[in-house]
mmCIF file of N, CA and C in Angstrom:
data_model
loop_
_atom_site.group_PDB
_atom_site.id
_atom_site.type_symbol
_atom_site.label_atom_id
_atom_site.label_comp_id
_atom_site.label_asym_id
_atom_site.label_seq_id
_atom_site.Cartn_x
_atom_site.Cartn_y
_atom_site.Cartn_z
ATOM 1 N N UNK A 19 45.568 -43.498 59.948
ATOM 2 C CA UNK A 19 44.521 -42.621 59.429
ATOM 3 C C UNK A 19 44.809 -42.222 57.978
ATOM 4 N N UNK A 20 46.092 -42.012 57.648
ATOM 5 C CA UNK A 20 46.441 -41.638 56.278
ATOM 6 C C UNK A 20 46.075 -42.736 55.283
ATOM 7 N N UNK A 21 46.257 -43.977 55.695
ATOM 8 C CA UNK A 21 45.903 -45.109 54.838
ATOM 9 C C UNK A 21 44.401 -45.108 54.544
ATOM 10 N N UNK A 22 43.585 -44.820 55.557
ATOM 11 C CA UNK A 22 42.130 -44.791 55.405
ATOM 12 C C UNK A 22 41.708 -43.684 54.436
ATOM 13 N N UNK A 23 42.326 -42.499 54.564
ATOM 14 C CA UNK A 23 42.000 -41.371 53.679
ATOM 15 C C UNK A 23 42.408 -41.701 52.245
ATOM 16 N N UNK A 24 43.571 -42.302 52.073
ATOM 17 C CA UNK A 24 44.035 -42.667 50.733
ATOM 18 C C UNK A 24 43.084 -43.674 50.094
ATOM 19 N N UNK A 25 42.641 -44.660 50.870
ATOM 20 C CA UNK A 25 41.705 -45.650 50.328
ATOM 21 C C UNK A 25 40.352 -45.020 49.998
ATOM 22 N N UNK A 26 39.926 -44.078 50.814
ATOM 23 C CA UNK A 26 38.661 -43.394 50.555
ATOM 24 C C UNK A 26 38.736 -42.643 49.220
ATOM 25 N N UNK A 27 39.839 -41.928 48.979
ATOM 26 C CA UNK A 27 39.996 -41.210 47.715
ATOM 27 C C UNK A 27 40.120 -42.182 46.541
ATOM 28 N N UNK A 28 40.761 -43.306 46.762
ATOM 29 C CA UNK A 28 40.882 -44.314 45.715
ATOM 30 C C UNK A 28 39.498 -44.840 45.320
ATOM 31 N N UNK A 29 38.678 -45.193 46.304
ATOM 32 C CA UNK A 29 37.327 -45.669 46.017
ATOM 33 C C UNK A 29 36.469 -44.576 45.388
ATOM 34 N N UNK A 30 36.638 -43.344 45.832
ATOM 35 C CA UNK A 30 35.875 -42.233 45.249
ATOM 36 C C UNK A 30 36.219 -42.064 43.770
ATOM 37 N N UNK A 31 37.494 -42.208 43.416
ATOM 38 C CA UNK A 31 37.880 -42.073 42.009
ATOM 39 C C UNK A 31 37.346 -43.238 41.173
ATOM 40 N N UNK A 32 37.316 -44.438 41.752
ATOM 41 C CA UNK A 32 36.763 -45.593 41.030
ATOM 42 C C UNK A 32 35.268 -45.398 40.783
ATOM 43 N N UNK A 33 34.550 -44.945 41.795
ATOM 44 C CA UNK A 33 33.110 -44.696 41.652
ATOM 45 C C UNK A 33 32.862 -43.592 40.631
ATOM 46 N N UNK A 34 33.670 -42.536 40.669
ATOM 47 C CA UNK A 34 33.537 -41.434 39.718
ATOM 48 C C UNK A 34 33.747 -41.926 38.287
ATOM 49 N N UNK A 35 34.751 -42.755 38.074
ATOM 50 C CA UNK A 35 35.005 -43.289 36.734
ATOM 51 C C UNK A 35 33.835 -44.135 36.248
ATOM 52 N N UNK A 36 33.264 -44.920 37.129
ATOM 53 C CA UNK A 36 32.115 -45.747 36.757
ATOM 54 C C UNK A 36 30.913 -44.886 36.387
ATOM 55 N N UNK A 37 30.683 -43.855 37.154
ATOM 56 C CA UNK A 37 29.559 -42.953 36.870
ATOM 57 C C UNK A 37 29.786 -42.221 35.553
ATOM 58 N N UNK A 38 31.027 -41.822 35.271
ATOM 59 C CA UNK A 38 31.329 -41.119 34.022
ATOM 60 C C UNK A 38 30.977 -41.958 32.804
ATOM 61 N N UNK A 39 31.292 -43.245 32.838
ATOM 62 C CA UNK A 39 30.971 -44.112 31.698
ATOM 63 C C UNK A 39 29.461 -44.165 31.484
ATOM 64 N N UNK A 40 28.707 -44.303 32.560
ATOM 65 C CA UNK A 40 27.247 -44.360 32.448
ATOM 66 C C UNK A 40 26.699 -43.050 31.887
ATOM 67 N N UNK A 41 27.214 -41.928 32.367
ATOM 68 C CA UNK A 41 26.740 -40.622 31.891
ATOM 69 C C UNK A 41 27.086 -40.429 30.419
ATOM 70 N N UNK A 42 28.306 -40.798 30.015
ATOM 71 C CA UNK A 42 28.681 -40.666 28.606
ATOM 72 C C UNK A 42 27.818 -41.549 27.722
ATOM 73 N N UNK A 43 27.562 -42.779 28.151
ATOM 74 C CA UNK A 43 26.712 -43.669 27.349
ATOM 75 C C UNK A 43 25.309 -43.092 27.229
ATOM 76 N N UNK A 44 24.827 -42.486 28.284
ATOM 77 C CA UNK A 44 23.467 -41.938 28.295
ATOM 78 C C UNK A 44 23.359 -40.669 27.460
ATOM 79 N N UNK A 45 24.362 -39.779 27.514
ATOM 80 C CA UNK A 45 24.235 -38.467 26.892
ATOM 81 C C UNK A 45 24.908 -38.316 25.530
ATOM 82 N N UNK A 46 25.980 -39.023 25.270
ATOM 83 C CA UNK A 46 26.773 -38.783 24.076
ATOM 84 C C UNK A 46 26.510 -39.878 23.044
ATOM 85 N N UNK A 47 25.860 -39.506 21.955
ATOM 86 C CA UNK A 47 25.466 -40.475 20.938
ATOM 87 C C UNK A 47 26.684 -41.137 20.285
ATOM 88 N N UNK A 48 27.705 -40.356 19.946
ATOM 89 C CA UNK A 48 28.891 -40.915 19.300
ATOM 90 C C UNK A 48 29.624 -41.880 20.232
ATOM 91 N N UNK A 49 29.763 -41.514 21.503
ATOM 92 C CA UNK A 49 30.414 -42.401 22.471
ATOM 93 C C UNK A 49 29.610 -43.687 22.642
ATOM 94 N N UNK A 50 28.284 -43.574 22.671
ATOM 95 C CA UNK A 50 27.411 -44.737 22.827
ATOM 96 C C UNK A 50 27.619 -45.707 21.661
ATOM 97 N N UNK A 51 27.708 -45.151 20.451
ATOM 98 C CA UNK A 51 27.903 -45.985 19.266
ATOM 99 C C UNK A 51 29.263 -46.685 19.311
ATOM 100 N N UNK A 52 30.317 -45.929 19.620
ATOM 101 C CA UNK A 52 31.663 -46.508 19.671
ATOM 102 C C UNK A 52 31.785 -47.530 20.806
ATOM 103 N N UNK A 53 31.159 -47.255 21.934
ATOM 104 C CA UNK A 53 31.178 -48.184 23.066
ATOM 105 C C UNK A 53 30.503 -49.497 22.676
ATOM 106 N N UNK A 54 29.375 -49.400 21.993
ATOM 107 C CA UNK A 54 28.661 -50.602 21.554
ATOM 108 C C UNK A 54 29.503 -51.379 20.550
ATOM 109 N N UNK A 55 30.173 -50.657 19.653
ATOM 110 C CA UNK A 55 31.033 -51.331 18.674
ATOM 111 C C UNK A 55 32.220 -52.006 19.339
ATOM 112 N N UNK A 56 32.845 -51.328 20.295
ATOM 113 C CA UNK A 56 34.041 -51.856 20.948
ATOM 114 C C UNK A 56 33.734 -53.125 21.736
ATOM 115 N N UNK A 57 32.602 -53.159 22.392
ATOM 116 C CA UNK A 57 32.269 -54.312 23.217
ATOM 117 C C UNK A 57 31.303 -55.268 22.528
ATOM 118 N N UNK A 58 30.958 -54.957 21.282
ATOM 119 C CA UNK A 58 30.075 -55.811 20.490
ATOM 120 C C UNK A 58 28.829 -56.186 21.282
ATOM 121 N N UNK A 59 28.225 -55.180 21.872
ATOM 122 C CA UNK A 59 27.068 -55.388 22.729
ATOM 123 C C UNK A 59 25.792 -55.350 21.897
ATOM 124 N N UNK A 60 25.137 -56.489 21.778
ATOM 125 C CA UNK A 60 23.897 -56.562 21.004
ATOM 126 C C UNK A 60 22.816 -55.694 21.644
ATOM 127 N N UNK A 61 22.706 -55.752 22.970
ATOM 128 C CA UNK A 61 21.691 -54.961 23.669
ATOM 129 C C UNK A 61 21.930 -53.474 23.450
ATOM 130 N N UNK A 62 23.200 -53.052 23.560
ATOM 131 C CA UNK A 62 23.510 -51.633 23.405
ATOM 132 C C UNK A 62 23.301 -51.187 21.966
ATOM 133 N N UNK A 63 23.585 -52.074 20.988
ATOM 134 C CA UNK A 63 23.324 -51.730 19.585
ATOM 135 C C UNK A 63 21.833 -51.496 19.368
ATOM 136 N N UNK A 64 20.998 -52.317 19.995
ATOM 137 C CA UNK A 64 19.549 -52.138 19.870
ATOM 138 C C UNK A 64 19.149 -50.798 20.474
ATOM 139 N N UNK A 65 19.718 -50.470 21.641
ATOM 140 C CA UNK A 65 19.423 -49.190 22.280
ATOM 141 C C UNK A 65 19.866 -48.029 21.399
ATOM 142 N N UNK A 66 21.059 -48.138 20.807
ATOM 143 C CA UNK A 66 21.577 -47.070 19.942
ATOM 144 C C UNK A 66 20.648 -46.865 18.765
ATOM 145 N N UNK A 67 20.212 -47.956 18.129
ATOM 146 C CA UNK A 67 19.301 -47.822 16.996
ATOM 147 C C UNK A 67 17.973 -47.198 17.409
ATOM 148 N N UNK A 68 17.458 -47.584 18.558
ATOM 149 C CA UNK A 68 16.184 -47.029 19.033
ATOM 150 C C UNK A 68 16.324 -45.545 19.341
ATOM 151 N N UNK A 69 17.418 -45.178 19.988
ATOM 152 C CA UNK A 69 17.629 -43.770 20.329
ATOM 153 C C UNK A 69 17.846 -42.953 19.069
ATOM 154 N N UNK A 70 18.632 -43.474 18.115
ATOM 155 C CA UNK A 70 18.858 -42.756 16.864
ATOM 156 C C UNK A 70 17.556 -42.587 16.096
ATOM 157 N N UNK A 71 16.715 -43.608 16.082
ATOM 158 C CA UNK A 71 15.422 -43.507 15.402
ATOM 159 C C UNK A 71 14.560 -42.445 16.064
ATOM 160 N N UNK A 72 14.601 -42.389 17.384
ATOM 161 C CA UNK A 72 13.823 -41.372 18.094
ATOM 162 C C UNK A 72 14.332 -39.982 17.758
ATOM 163 N N UNK A 73 15.663 -39.831 17.631
ATOM 164 C CA UNK A 73 16.222 -38.532 17.256
ATOM 165 C C UNK A 73 15.757 -38.128 15.861
ATOM 166 N N UNK A 74 15.735 -39.087 14.936
ATOM 167 C CA UNK A 74 15.301 -38.792 13.569
ATOM 168 C C UNK A 74 13.844 -38.373 13.567
ATOM 169 N N UNK A 75 13.009 -39.095 14.302
ATOM 170 C CA UNK A 75 11.582 -38.756 14.352
ATOM 171 C C UNK A 75 11.397 -37.360 14.926
ATOM 172 N N UNK A 76 12.104 -37.062 16.029
ATOM 173 C CA UNK A 76 11.986 -35.730 16.620
ATOM 174 C C UNK A 76 12.474 -34.657 15.658
ATOM 175 N N UNK A 77 13.554 -34.948 14.929
ATOM 176 C CA UNK A 77 14.085 -33.975 13.975
ATOM 177 C C UNK A 77 13.077 -33.727 12.863
ATOM 178 N N UNK A 78 12.490 -34.804 12.342
ATOM 179 C CA UNK A 78 11.527 -34.643 11.254
ATOM 180 C C UNK A 78 10.269 -33.930 11.726
ATOM 181 N N UNK A 79 9.833 -34.212 12.942
ATOM 182 C CA UNK A 79 8.657 -33.518 13.463
ATOM 183 C C UNK A 79 8.941 -32.036 13.633
ATOM 184 N N UNK A 80 10.138 -31.735 14.078
ATOM 185 C CA UNK A 80 10.500 -30.339 14.299
ATOM 186 C C UNK A 80 10.667 -29.616 12.974
ATOM 187 N N UNK A 81 11.172 -30.320 11.950
ATOM 188 C CA UNK A 81 11.466 -29.704 10.670
ATOM 189 C C UNK A 81 10.347 -29.892 9.658
ATOM 190 N N UNK A 82 9.194 -30.398 10.076
ATOM 191 C CA UNK A 82 8.125 -30.649 9.122
ATOM 192 C C UNK A 82 7.649 -29.329 8.527
ATOM 193 N N UNK A 83 7.302 -29.371 7.258
ATOM 194 C CA UNK A 83 6.868 -28.130 6.614
ATOM 195 C C UNK A 83 5.580 -27.610 7.245
ATOM 196 N N UNK A 84 5.526 -26.329 7.346
ATOM 197 C CA UNK A 84 4.356 -25.683 7.932
ATOM 198 C C UNK A 84 3.299 -25.547 6.850
ATOM 199 N N UNK A 85 2.097 -25.910 7.171
ATOM 200 C CA UNK A 85 1.003 -25.771 6.221
ATOM 201 C C UNK A 85 0.595 -24.306 6.159
ATOM 202 N N UNK A 86 0.631 -23.779 4.964
ATOM 203 C CA UNK A 86 0.270 -22.375 4.781
ATOM 204 C C UNK A 86 -1.172 -22.322 4.301
ATOM 205 N N UNK A 87 -1.979 -21.593 5.025
ATOM 206 C CA UNK A 87 -3.382 -21.436 4.646
ATOM 207 C C UNK A 87 -3.501 -20.122 3.890
ATOM 208 N N UNK A 88 -4.034 -20.227 2.692
ATOM 209 C CA UNK A 88 -4.176 -19.029 1.869
ATOM 210 C C UNK A 88 -5.204 -18.105 2.501
ATOM 211 N N UNK A 89 -4.917 -16.815 2.472
ATOM 212 C CA UNK A 89 -5.889 -15.883 3.051
ATOM 213 C C UNK A 89 -7.194 -15.914 2.253
ATOM 214 N N UNK A 90 -8.277 -15.830 2.970
ATOM 215 C CA UNK A 90 -9.579 -15.825 2.306
ATOM 216 C C UNK A 90 -10.121 -14.408 2.315
ATOM 217 N N UNK A 91 -11.038 -14.192 1.423
ATOM 218 C CA UNK A 91 -11.641 -12.872 1.327
ATOM 219 C C UNK A 91 -12.552 -12.668 2.532
ATOM 220 N N UNK A 92 -12.357 -11.569 3.214
ATOM 221 C CA UNK A 92 -13.165 -11.278 4.393
ATOM 222 C C UNK A 92 -14.605 -11.011 3.968
ATOM 223 N N UNK A 93 -15.562 -11.504 4.744
ATOM 224 C CA UNK A 93 -16.966 -11.243 4.383
ATOM 225 C C UNK A 93 -17.264 -9.741 4.469
ATOM 226 N N UNK A 94 -18.034 -9.275 3.525
ATOM 227 C CA UNK A 94 -18.383 -7.844 3.517
ATOM 228 C C UNK A 94 -19.746 -7.657 4.150
ATOM 229 N N UNK A 95 -19.891 -6.540 4.780
ATOM 230 C CA UNK A 95 -21.175 -6.214 5.409
ATOM 231 C C UNK A 95 -22.108 -5.554 4.403
ATOM 232 N N UNK A 96 -23.294 -5.996 4.436
ATOM 233 C CA UNK A 96 -24.297 -5.339 3.588
ATOM 234 C C UNK A 96 -25.351 -4.728 4.503
ATOM 235 N N UNK A 97 -25.593 -3.475 4.312
ATOM 236 C CA UNK A 97 -26.599 -2.796 5.132
ATOM 237 C C UNK A 97 -27.754 -2.329 4.303
#
């Protein structure tokens, strides 16, 4: 029984390590870039560029200058 429990924990740690790599690639931009560089992955480089471009677009949309409308003279009532 001890052998079975040890193997179960061994497989659980292997699965956890695999999931960690996927989560880091998905969430961490710097790790994604370094991972793509280390493995020279053309597909991952394309993904990194697309994600970085999306970040830039979102940043520019968020930081776009606000259009200021000059106040106009309120209409006056004539009686």
